[in-house]
């Protein structure tokens, strides 16, 4: 079914009001595009954001949107990425 | 052996015999595997499933993988060797109590190795704590015999992230920090392990996650990585009183820079119970920072 579109509902979990947006993209589109659009819509940096499923499973954005839809469904969450390294002392 | 030769008459087979003695059997068994297949190749999984059925073994956990095979050169039970260094295992055993009155304790199940700063002659002080936490988690999967993939070095972790496209090639050899998301990618790529990620908006909400964390330790039993507020920790257990709300977290700290000395590690608090709010009112988890908790899931597989 080439040329089809898939839709994702992405919720911003860092906001207690849990705002969400729905995106519709071509199946072949890289999922990085969905991540980027979602981050820009929510005004958070895409480089420090990640997408997880509603069950909390992390999604590697280096795959097609169609693949993500088949494996994980359409209900997703946008979370900030932690980057950790130094001791507090 | 005959089946392997018949299936691939012109392809050389690489047969190797392994001996197993799962607890539910009264005698050891020997299985001959064709090592041309990887562990997770579908045909080998099916062969192992059949063997589990024939031997009346549980069908939801690995017991006949190469990693489960009997090893006749036994390692010291107190410490183990990997990456050419002697490492302590299960350093939380014998720790002082959590101090939570009437609390319910849930702990990591099984063994792990304690990875921390400056091991393996690598100066990762100030940047390597999440890498060390990942190494501790992978050691748990090894010691529970889910895999015989070696614990990766920092460089190998970086190479994995580049190979899946999460980082640019310039990342390799750098001192860049990583977090829970990167750990989930590496565990998926190297071990085929799925992780759940709990995002906690504020450190003040960490005690609210105690019930979920207790459920994790009860059902999965794997160590948890906590990333947030520039620090990575490995969580080995929870003690909480659901009526009073008091909670304590058994933390294995990868920022330790000393030697493999259990007394020093205990005395310095590098492995021990940390109250969410200490007796002096100090917060262990910062209220103005978010935290990501990485909960590795046991593969239900043979």
Short mmCIF file of C-alpha atoms in Angstrom, two decimals:
data_model
loop_
_atom_site.label_atom_id
_atom_site.label_comp_id
_atom_site.label_asym_id
_atom_site.label_seq_id
_atom_site.Cartn_x
_atom_site.Cartn_y
_atom_site.Cartn_z
CA UNK A 1 0.00 0.00 0.00
CA UNK A 2 2.53 2.58 -1.12
CA UNK A 3 1.63 6.26 -0.92
CA UNK A 4 -0.50 5.73 2.17
CA UNK A 5 -0.47 7.96 5.21
CA UNK A 6 -0.25 7.15 8.90
CA UNK A 7 -1.40 9.30 11.82
CA UNK A 8 0.13 9.71 15.24
CA UNK A 9 -1.26 11.35 18.35
CA UNK A 10 1.73 12.76 20.24
CA UNK A 11 1.28 13.93 23.84
CA UNK A 12 3.73 16.24 25.60
CA UNK A 13 4.25 14.54 28.95
CA UNK A 14 6.38 17.29 30.50
CA UNK A 15 3.29 19.54 30.61
CA UNK A 16 0.87 18.54 33.41
CA UNK A 17 -2.06 19.50 31.11
CA UNK A 18 -0.87 16.75 28.72
CA UNK A 19 -1.43 18.67 25.49
CA UNK A 20 -1.39 16.59 22.33
CA UNK A 21 -1.21 17.06 18.59
CA UNK A 22 -2.15 14.74 15.75
CA UNK A 23 0.20 14.38 12.80
CA UNK A 24 -0.46 12.65 9.52
CA UNK A 25 2.60 11.72 7.48
CA UNK A 26 3.37 9.47 4.49
CA UNK A 27 4.27 5.91 5.50
CA UNK A 28 7.71 6.21 3.93
CA UNK A 29 8.53 9.43 5.76
CA UNK A 30 11.39 9.10 8.24
CA UNK A 31 10.07 9.10 11.80
CA UNK A 32 12.66 11.78 12.59
CA UNK A 33 10.33 14.14 10.72
CA UNK A 34 7.46 13.32 13.10
CA UNK A 35 9.75 13.89 16.08
CA UNK A 36 10.93 17.20 14.64
CA UNK A 37 7.40 18.43 13.79
CA UNK A 38 6.08 17.42 17.20
CA UNK A 39 8.96 19.10 19.05
CA UNK A 40 8.56 22.30 17.01
CA UNK A 41 4.80 22.38 17.58
CA UNK A 42 5.33 22.02 21.32
CA UNK A 43 8.22 24.51 21.22
CA UNK A 44 10.79 22.10 22.68
CA UNK A 45 14.20 21.34 21.13
CA UNK A 46 14.00 18.25 18.86
CA UNK A 47 17.63 17.30 19.61
CA UNK A 48 16.84 16.82 23.29
CA UNK A 49 13.46 15.14 22.83
CA UNK A 50 12.53 11.51 22.39
CA UNK A 51 9.35 9.63 21.55
CA UNK A 52 8.09 6.70 23.59
CA UNK A 53 4.94 4.60 23.36
CA UNK A 54 2.13 4.86 25.88
CA UNK A 55 3.67 1.84 27.62
CA UNK A 56 6.96 3.67 27.91
CA UNK A 57 8.94 1.78 25.25
CA UNK A 58 11.55 3.96 23.55
CA UNK A 59 11.30 4.40 19.76
CA UNK A 60 14.40 4.76 17.62
CA UNK A 61 13.41 7.51 15.17
CA UNK A 62 15.79 6.13 12.50
CA UNK A 63 13.03 4.16 10.81
CA UNK A 64 10.02 4.93 8.65
CA UNK A 65 6.79 6.31 10.07
CA UNK A 66 4.99 3.27 8.65
CA UNK A 67 7.31 0.94 10.56
CA UNK A 68 6.72 2.79 13.82
CA UNK A 69 2.96 2.71 13.24
CA UNK A 70 2.99 -1.05 12.65
CA UNK A 71 5.23 -1.85 15.61
CA UNK A 72 3.99 0.64 18.19
CA UNK A 73 0.64 2.03 17.09
CA UNK A 74 -0.35 5.67 16.95
CA UNK A 75 -0.53 6.78 20.59
CA UNK A 76 2.85 8.23 21.47
CA UNK A 77 4.49 10.53 24.01
CA UNK A 78 7.17 13.19 23.65
CA UNK A 79 9.61 13.30 26.56
CA UNK A 80 12.79 15.27 27.24
CA UNK A 81 16.04 13.35 26.95
CA UNK A 82 18.22 13.26 30.03
CA UNK A 83 21.97 13.63 29.47
CA UNK A 84 23.92 12.80 32.57
CA UNK A 85 27.56 12.68 33.44
CA UNK A 86 29.08 14.57 36.30
CA UNK A 87 29.16 14.01 40.00
CA UNK A 88 27.43 16.54 42.22
CA UNK A 89 30.41 16.69 44.59
CA UNK B 1 24.11 -33.43 13.74
CA UNK B 2 22.49 -35.48 10.97
CA UNK B 3 19.74 -32.88 10.66
CA UNK B 4 22.26 -30.03 10.25
CA UNK B 5 24.17 -31.94 7.58
CA UNK B 6 20.99 -32.87 5.74
CA UNK B 7 19.62 -29.34 5.76
CA UNK B 8 22.76 -27.75 4.43
CA UNK B 9 24.60 -30.46 2.51
CA UNK B 10 27.20 -28.13 1.03
CA UNK B 11 27.59 -25.60 3.85
CA UNK B 12 30.18 -26.35 6.54
CA UNK B 13 28.62 -26.67 9.97
CA UNK B 14 30.29 -25.49 13.13
CA UNK B 15 29.14 -27.94 15.75
CA UNK B 16 29.93 -27.52 19.40
CA UNK B 17 28.64 -29.48 22.38
CA UNK B 18 27.49 -27.82 25.59
CA UNK B 19 26.50 -29.31 28.93
CA UNK B 20 23.55 -28.03 30.95
CA UNK B 21 22.14 -28.85 34.33
CA UNK B 22 18.96 -26.82 34.93
CA UNK B 23 17.71 -27.09 38.48
CA UNK B 24 14.56 -28.99 37.55
CA UNK B 25 16.50 -31.86 35.95
CA UNK B 26 18.13 -34.64 37.97
CA UNK B 27 21.05 -35.09 35.59
CA UNK B 28 23.07 -32.98 33.16
CA UNK B 29 22.21 -32.95 29.47
CA UNK B 30 24.47 -32.35 26.50
CA UNK B 31 23.25 -30.38 23.49
CA UNK B 32 25.10 -29.98 20.20
CA UNK B 33 24.58 -26.59 18.55
CA UNK B 34 25.59 -25.38 15.11
CA UNK B 35 27.39 -22.12 15.94
CA UNK B 36 26.87 -20.76 12.44
CA UNK B 37 23.56 -19.45 13.75
CA UNK B 38 23.34 -16.48 16.13
CA UNK B 39 21.59 -17.02 19.45
CA UNK B 40 18.43 -15.29 18.39
CA UNK B 41 18.21 -16.79 14.92
CA UNK B 42 14.68 -18.10 14.55
CA UNK B 43 15.65 -21.71 13.83
CA UNK B 44 17.71 -22.03 17.02
CA UNK B 45 14.93 -20.46 19.11
CA UNK B 46 12.53 -23.07 17.73
CA UNK B 47 15.01 -25.88 18.42
CA UNK B 48 15.40 -24.66 22.02
CA UNK B 49 11.63 -24.37 22.44
CA UNK B 50 11.27 -28.01 21.41
CA UNK B 51 14.02 -29.05 23.81
CA UNK B 52 12.36 -27.12 26.65
CA UNK B 53 9.16 -28.99 25.89
CA UNK B 54 10.87 -32.40 25.74
CA UNK B 55 12.70 -31.76 29.01
CA UNK B 56 9.63 -30.23 30.73
CA UNK B 57 11.45 -26.93 31.34
CA UNK B 58 9.65 -23.56 31.71
CA UNK B 59 9.01 -21.98 28.32
CA UNK B 60 9.44 -18.32 29.29
CA UNK B 61 13.10 -18.04 30.27
CA UNK B 62 16.42 -19.09 28.78
CA UNK B 63 17.91 -22.23 30.28
CA UNK B 64 19.57 -23.95 27.31
CA UNK B 65 21.37 -21.09 25.64
CA UNK B 66 25.14 -21.15 25.22
CA UNK B 67 25.29 -18.61 28.08
CA UNK B 68 23.53 -21.14 30.38
CA UNK B 69 26.06 -23.88 29.71
CA UNK B 70 28.09 -25.28 32.60
CA UNK B 71 31.44 -23.58 32.95
CA UNK B 72 34.11 -25.78 34.41
CA UNK B 73 36.54 -22.97 35.23
CA UNK B 74 34.39 -21.43 37.99
CA UNK B 75 34.82 -17.75 38.84
CA UNK B 76 35.27 -16.46 42.37
CA UNK B 77 31.74 -15.99 43.78
CA UNK B 78 32.65 -12.72 45.51
CA UNK B 79 34.16 -10.97 42.52
CA UNK B 80 34.44 -11.56 38.82
CA UNK B 81 36.77 -10.72 36.00
CA UNK B 82 35.72 -8.79 32.93
CA UNK B 83 37.39 -6.18 30.79
CA UNK B 84 40.59 -7.32 32.54
CA UNK B 85 39.54 -5.90 35.93
CA UNK B 86 38.43 -7.58 39.11
CA UNK B 87 34.96 -6.31 39.91
CA UNK B 88 32.72 -6.59 42.95
CA UNK B 89 29.31 -8.19 42.64
CA UNK B 90 26.11 -7.65 44.60
CA UNK B 91 27.58 -4.94 46.81
CA UNK B 92 24.14 -4.10 48.23
CA UNK B 93 23.95 -7.35 50.18
CA UNK B 94 24.53 -6.66 53.85
CA UNK B 95 23.83 -2.92 53.57
CA UNK B 96 22.33 -1.13 56.55
CA UNK B 97 18.53 -0.87 56.63
CA UNK B 98 16.55 1.79 54.82
CA UNK B 99 15.09 3.34 57.97
CA UNK B 100 11.54 3.31 56.61
CA UNK B 101 9.27 2.12 59.40
CA UNK B 102 6.68 -0.43 58.27
CA UNK B 103 7.93 -0.25 54.70
CA UNK B 104 7.65 -2.87 51.97
CA UNK B 105 11.00 -3.69 50.40
CA UNK B 106 11.44 -4.76 46.77
CA UNK B 107 14.95 -5.51 45.55
CA UNK B 108 16.83 -6.45 42.41
CA UNK B 109 16.71 -10.21 41.78
CA UNK B 110 19.93 -12.00 40.97
CA UNK B 111 23.49 -10.78 40.54
CA UNK B 112 25.21 -7.82 38.90
CA UNK B 113 28.71 -6.37 38.75
CA UNK B 114 29.48 -2.93 40.16
CA UNK B 115 30.78 -0.68 37.35
CA UNK B 116 31.98 2.80 38.30
CA UNK B 117 34.31 5.64 37.30
CA UNK B 118 37.98 4.99 36.55
CA UNK B 119 37.69 1.21 36.09
CA UNK B 120 39.55 -0.48 33.23
CA UNK B 121 42.15 2.31 33.25
CA UNK B 122 39.59 4.62 31.67
CA UNK B 123 39.33 8.15 33.05
CA UNK B 124 35.62 8.78 32.66
CA UNK B 125 35.32 10.90 35.77
CA UNK B 126 32.75 13.61 35.03
CA UNK B 127 31.19 12.04 31.94
CA UNK B 128 30.89 8.26 32.11
CA UNK B 129 28.31 7.63 34.80
CA UNK B 130 25.46 6.62 32.46
CA UNK B 131 27.86 4.37 30.54
CA UNK B 132 28.81 2.68 33.85
CA UNK B 133 25.17 2.23 34.81
CA UNK B 134 24.57 0.59 31.43
CA UNK B 135 27.52 -1.74 32.00
CA UNK B 136 26.07 -2.75 35.38
CA UNK B 137 22.71 -3.49 33.73
CA UNK B 138 24.30 -5.55 30.93
CA UNK B 139 26.30 -7.49 33.55
CA UNK B 140 22.96 -8.38 35.18
CA UNK B 141 21.66 -9.82 31.89
CA UNK B 142 24.92 -11.77 31.55
CA UNK B 143 24.86 -13.13 35.08
CA UNK B 144 21.19 -14.11 34.74
CA UNK B 145 22.31 -15.90 31.57
CA UNK B 146 20.12 -14.04 29.12
CA UNK B 147 23.16 -13.35 26.97
CA UNK B 148 26.86 -14.00 26.56
CA UNK B 149 27.42 -10.71 24.75
CA UNK B 150 30.45 -9.17 26.51
CA UNK B 151 29.89 -6.02 28.56
CA UNK B 152 30.71 -3.26 26.06
CA UNK B 153 33.34 -0.60 26.64
CA UNK B 154 32.45 3.10 26.47
CA UNK B 155 33.74 3.17 22.89
CA UNK B 156 31.66 0.15 21.91
CA UNK B 157 28.59 1.81 23.42
CA UNK B 158 29.31 4.90 21.33
CA UNK B 159 29.87 2.81 18.20
CA UNK B 160 26.50 1.14 18.74
CA UNK B 161 24.72 4.48 18.97
CA UNK B 162 26.41 5.62 15.77
CA UNK B 163 25.55 2.35 14.00
CA UNK B 164 21.83 2.81 14.67
CA UNK B 165 21.94 6.41 13.53
CA UNK B 166 21.26 8.07 16.88
CA UNK B 167 24.63 9.86 16.92
CA UNK B 168 27.03 11.27 14.32
CA UNK B 169 30.35 9.45 13.76
CA UNK B 170 32.17 12.26 15.60
CA UNK B 171 30.56 10.93 18.80
CA UNK B 172 32.99 7.99 18.90
CA UNK B 173 35.94 8.75 21.17
CA UNK B 174 34.23 11.80 22.66
CA UNK B 175 33.31 12.42 26.30
CA UNK B 176 29.71 13.22 25.49
CA UNK B 177 27.07 12.42 28.03
CA UNK B 178 24.28 9.96 27.33
CA UNK B 179 21.04 9.21 29.15
CA UNK B 180 18.22 6.72 29.59
CA UNK B 181 17.09 6.92 25.96
CA UNK B 182 20.55 6.03 24.65
CA UNK B 183 20.74 3.16 27.16
CA UNK B 184 17.44 1.80 25.83
CA UNK B 185 18.76 1.93 22.25
CA UNK B 186 21.98 0.08 23.16
CA UNK B 187 20.16 -2.60 25.17
CA UNK B 188 17.80 -3.12 22.24
CA UNK B 189 20.59 -3.30 19.65
CA UNK B 190 23.16 -5.40 21.54
CA UNK B 191 20.93 -7.64 23.64
CA UNK B 192 17.48 -7.45 22.02
CA UNK B 193 16.17 -6.23 25.39
CA UNK B 194 13.13 -3.94 25.54
CA UNK B 195 13.03 -1.23 28.18
CA UNK B 196 10.23 0.82 29.65
CA UNK B 197 10.94 4.47 30.29
CA UNK B 198 9.18 6.35 33.06
CA UNK B 199 9.38 10.09 32.69
CA UNK B 200 9.07 11.91 36.03
CA UNK B 201 8.40 15.64 35.62
CA UNK B 202 9.97 16.65 38.91
CA UNK B 203 12.21 14.99 41.49
CA UNK B 204 9.52 15.78 44.05
CA UNK B 205 7.29 13.24 42.26
CA UNK B 206 9.78 10.35 42.56
CA UNK B 207 8.11 8.91 45.70
CA UNK B 208 4.87 8.70 43.66
CA UNK B 209 6.63 6.17 41.43
CA UNK B 210 7.45 3.80 44.28
CA UNK B 211 4.49 1.51 43.65
CA UNK B 212 5.40 1.16 39.98
CA UNK B 213 9.07 0.62 40.82
CA UNK B 214 8.17 -2.00 43.42
CA UNK B 215 6.08 -3.77 40.77
CA UNK B 216 9.09 -3.67 38.44
CA UNK B 217 11.41 -5.28 41.00
CA UNK B 218 8.79 -7.92 41.80
CA UNK B 219 8.00 -8.88 38.21
CA UNK B 220 11.25 -8.11 36.35
CA UNK B 221 13.90 -7.80 39.06
CA UNK B 222 16.40 -6.01 36.80
CA UNK B 223 18.42 -2.97 37.95
CA UNK B 224 16.94 0.41 36.98
CA UNK B 225 18.89 3.38 35.62
CA UNK B 226 17.87 6.82 36.85
CA UNK B 227 18.91 9.76 34.70
CA UNK B 228 18.27 13.37 35.61
CA UNK B 229 19.69 16.50 37.16
CA UNK B 230 23.05 15.79 35.40
CA UNK B 231 23.49 12.57 37.40
CA UNK B 232 23.01 8.90 36.57
CA UNK B 233 22.32 6.35 39.28
CA UNK B 234 21.56 2.64 39.30
CA UNK B 235 18.53 1.76 41.42
CA UNK B 236 18.61 -1.65 43.09
CA UNK B 237 15.54 -1.51 45.31
CA UNK B 238 12.69 0.39 46.86
CA UNK B 239 11.39 0.52 50.41
CA UNK B 240 8.18 2.43 50.92
CA UNK B 241 5.30 2.71 53.32
CA UNK B 242 2.17 3.36 51.26
CA UNK B 243 0.30 4.68 54.32
CA UNK B 244 2.83 7.22 55.56
CA UNK B 245 4.36 7.98 52.15
CA UNK B 246 7.88 7.46 53.48
CA UNK B 247 10.20 6.12 50.82
CA UNK B 248 13.80 5.11 50.39
CA UNK B 249 15.79 4.17 47.31
CA UNK B 250 18.65 1.64 47.24
CA UNK B 251 21.17 3.45 45.07
CA UNK B 252 24.34 2.08 43.48
CA UNK B 253 26.39 5.14 42.60
CA UNK B 254 28.56 4.91 39.46
CA UNK B 255 30.46 8.11 40.39
CA UNK B 256 32.71 6.23 42.83
CA UNK B 257 36.39 6.72 41.94
CA UNK B 258 38.06 4.45 44.51
CA UNK B 259 39.23 0.86 44.40
CA UNK B 260 37.28 -2.39 44.64
CA UNK B 261 36.97 -2.28 48.42
CA UNK B 262 33.57 -3.11 49.86
CA UNK B 263 34.24 -1.39 53.19
CA UNK B 264 35.17 1.90 51.52
CA UNK B 265 32.18 1.68 49.18
CA UNK B 266 29.76 1.11 52.08
CA UNK B 267 31.34 3.70 54.39
CA UNK B 268 31.26 6.33 51.64
CA UNK B 269 27.59 5.69 50.86
CA UNK B 270 28.38 4.63 47.29
CA UNK B 271 25.89 1.80 47.70
CA UNK B 272 23.10 2.35 50.18
CA UNK B 273 19.63 3.51 50.95
CA UNK B 274 18.82 7.15 50.19
CA UNK B 275 15.68 8.75 51.55
CA UNK B 276 13.74 10.91 49.12
CA UNK B 277 13.94 13.62 51.81
CA UNK B 278 16.72 13.18 54.37
CA UNK B 279 16.34 13.84 58.10
CA UNK B 280 17.86 17.29 57.50
CA UNK B 281 15.32 18.05 54.80
CA UNK B 282 17.71 17.59 51.90
CA UNK B 283 16.16 16.28 48.70
CA UNK B 284 17.93 13.41 46.98
CA UNK B 285 15.97 14.00 43.77
CA UNK B 286 15.81 17.67 42.82
CA UNK B 287 12.34 19.15 42.51
CA UNK B 288 13.31 21.46 39.66
CA UNK B 289 14.73 18.66 37.50
CA UNK B 290 13.00 15.94 35.49
CA UNK B 291 14.11 12.31 35.68
CA UNK B 292 13.91 9.43 33.22
CA UNK B 293 13.83 5.96 34.74
CA UNK B 294 14.95 3.08 32.53
CA UNK B 295 13.28 -0.24 33.43
CA UNK B 296 14.86 -3.12 31.46
CA UNK B 297 12.38 -5.93 30.76
CA UNK B 298 13.28 -9.61 30.98
CA UNK B 299 12.86 -11.15 27.54
CA UNK B 300 10.19 -13.84 27.69
CA UNK B 301 12.03 -16.24 25.51
CA UNK B 302 14.12 -19.36 25.48
#
